């Protein structure tokens, strides 16, 4: 079966000459896909580290799966959906990554000083998204929505990042919300 074809991205490939990222990232991706293979009832050919390295070298779309964090009940990561997304990104020729965003729960903060931080947390979420997306050079995002605080903060971060990338001549940032 031939390898899936993927879109060619315009702009620079920050990993074209970056050895360290290509040394570390295949391990992370392999662990994510290995967990998906073990926990889900899906069939796909588990990639080798060489397969993953090749996709990174060819600048295949680097897709971040953004979810809640595992540290608070209102924002628990949806592991099944996250892992299914990772498999589908791989099957479509992309390179899946995953990160969680901790979010303040105003439900548990009500009637306490903690409510003073509720709205401000959206700006922090936005900054965290930009930080992760830029630091890891992700091309696009699949966002798994959590509570009412996270989608706006994530969307704000993605819009700011898209404008920044377009201003410097990079490819546009694509995102889907689930």
Short mmCIF file of C-alpha atoms in Angstrom, two decimals, residues 1-128:
data_model
loop_
_atom_site.label_atom_id
_atom_site.label_comp_id
_atom_site.label_asym_id
_atom_site.label_seq_id
_atom_site.Cartn_x
_atom_site.Cartn_y
_atom_site.Cartn_z
CA UNK A 1 0.00 0.00 0.00
CA UNK A 2 1.58 3.33 -1.01
CA UNK A 3 2.15 6.01 1.59
CA UNK A 4 -0.67 8.54 1.89
CA UNK A 5 -0.17 11.78 0.03
CA UNK A 6 -0.51 15.00 1.93
CA UNK A 7 -0.71 18.63 1.05
CA UNK A 8 2.50 20.49 0.39
CA UNK A 9 2.80 23.36 2.81
CA UNK A 10 4.11 26.69 1.64
CA UNK A 11 6.56 28.57 3.77
CA UNK A 12 9.57 27.41 5.65
CA UNK A 13 10.13 24.05 7.27
CA UNK A 14 11.63 24.83 10.68
CA UNK A 15 12.73 21.21 10.99
CA UNK A 16 14.53 20.85 7.66
CA UNK A 17 17.93 21.17 9.33
CA UNK A 18 16.95 20.65 12.95
CA UNK A 19 18.39 17.37 14.13
CA UNK A 20 17.38 17.51 17.80
CA UNK A 21 13.64 17.77 17.11
CA UNK A 22 13.79 14.86 14.70
CA UNK A 23 15.64 12.87 17.34
CA UNK A 24 13.10 13.49 20.12
CA UNK A 25 9.76 13.82 18.38
CA UNK A 26 9.49 10.39 16.74
CA UNK A 27 9.56 8.84 20.21
CA UNK A 28 6.67 11.05 21.37
CA UNK A 29 4.61 10.31 18.26
CA UNK A 30 5.34 6.59 18.46
CA UNK A 31 4.18 6.54 22.10
CA UNK A 32 0.93 8.33 21.20
CA UNK A 33 0.18 5.95 18.32
CA UNK A 34 1.26 2.91 20.33
CA UNK A 35 -1.20 3.86 23.07
CA UNK A 36 -3.93 4.28 20.44
CA UNK A 37 -3.18 0.83 19.03
CA UNK A 38 -3.39 -0.74 22.50
CA UNK A 39 -6.48 1.08 23.77
CA UNK A 40 -8.68 1.43 20.68
CA UNK A 41 -10.30 -1.11 18.44
CA UNK A 42 -8.80 0.38 15.27
CA UNK A 43 -6.68 -1.16 12.59
CA UNK A 44 -3.68 0.68 11.27
CA UNK A 45 -0.10 -0.18 10.56
CA UNK A 46 1.96 0.98 13.49
CA UNK A 47 4.70 3.26 12.13
CA UNK A 48 8.37 2.75 12.79
CA UNK A 49 10.54 5.55 14.12
CA UNK A 50 11.94 5.76 10.59
CA UNK A 51 8.45 6.26 9.13
CA UNK A 52 7.83 9.09 11.57
CA UNK A 53 11.23 10.66 10.91
CA UNK A 54 10.55 10.57 7.16
CA UNK A 55 7.29 12.46 7.58
CA UNK A 56 9.00 15.08 9.73
CA UNK A 57 11.76 15.42 7.13
CA UNK A 58 9.22 15.81 4.31
CA UNK A 59 7.38 18.53 6.29
CA UNK A 60 4.16 16.54 6.55
CA UNK A 61 1.44 18.50 8.35
CA UNK A 62 2.23 18.63 12.06
CA UNK A 63 -1.19 18.48 13.72
CA UNK A 64 -1.64 19.37 17.39
CA UNK A 65 -4.53 17.72 19.19
CA UNK A 66 -5.40 20.25 21.88
CA UNK A 67 -7.44 18.99 24.81
CA UNK A 68 -8.16 19.65 28.45
CA UNK A 69 -5.73 18.55 31.08
CA UNK A 70 -6.05 15.57 33.36
CA UNK A 71 -5.81 17.59 36.57
CA UNK A 72 -9.41 18.74 37.04
CA UNK A 73 -12.71 16.88 36.67
CA UNK A 74 -14.39 19.57 34.55
CA UNK A 75 -11.54 19.47 32.06
CA UNK A 76 -10.58 15.82 31.92
CA UNK A 77 -8.95 14.80 28.68
CA UNK A 78 -11.14 12.80 26.34
CA UNK A 79 -8.54 10.11 25.69
CA UNK A 80 -10.66 8.04 23.32
CA UNK A 81 -11.35 10.99 21.00
CA UNK A 82 -7.76 12.23 21.33
CA UNK A 83 -6.35 8.84 20.36
CA UNK A 84 -8.83 8.40 17.49
CA UNK A 85 -7.79 11.81 16.16
CA UNK A 86 -4.12 10.81 16.38
CA UNK A 87 -4.74 7.64 14.35
CA UNK A 88 -6.75 9.52 11.72
CA UNK A 89 -4.10 12.24 11.39
CA UNK A 90 -1.49 9.53 10.84
CA UNK A 91 -3.68 7.64 8.36
CA UNK A 92 -4.21 10.84 6.37
CA UNK A 93 -0.46 11.45 6.04
CA UNK A 94 0.05 13.91 8.87
CA UNK A 95 2.07 13.79 12.07
CA UNK A 96 -0.05 13.83 15.26
CA UNK A 97 0.97 15.51 18.49
CA UNK A 98 -1.07 16.08 21.63
CA UNK A 99 -1.04 18.57 24.47
CA UNK A 100 -3.43 19.55 27.24
CA UNK A 101 -4.35 22.99 28.52
CA UNK A 102 -5.11 23.40 32.23
CA UNK A 103 -8.20 25.54 32.73
CA UNK A 104 -9.59 27.26 35.80
CA UNK A 105 -12.99 25.86 36.77
CA UNK A 106 -15.19 28.76 37.83
CA UNK A 107 -17.76 26.26 39.06
CA UNK A 108 -15.50 25.21 41.92
CA UNK A 109 -14.11 28.73 42.33
CA UNK A 110 -17.54 30.32 42.88
CA UNK A 111 -17.97 32.24 46.12
CA UNK A 112 -14.21 32.38 46.59
CA UNK A 113 -11.44 34.75 45.61
CA UNK A 114 -10.74 32.29 42.80
CA UNK A 115 -13.53 33.85 40.71
CA UNK A 116 -11.26 36.89 40.29
CA UNK A 117 -9.13 34.76 37.98
CA UNK A 118 -11.85 33.24 35.84
CA UNK A 119 -11.93 35.70 32.94
CA UNK A 120 -8.18 36.35 33.08
CA UNK A 121 -7.61 32.63 32.60
CA UNK A 122 -8.83 32.94 29.00
CA UNK A 123 -5.87 35.17 28.18
CA UNK A 124 -3.52 32.67 29.78
CA UNK A 125 -5.08 29.86 27.74
CA UNK A 126 -4.56 31.93 24.60
CA UNK A 127 -0.91 32.51 25.49
CA UNK A 128 -0.36 28.81 26.25
#
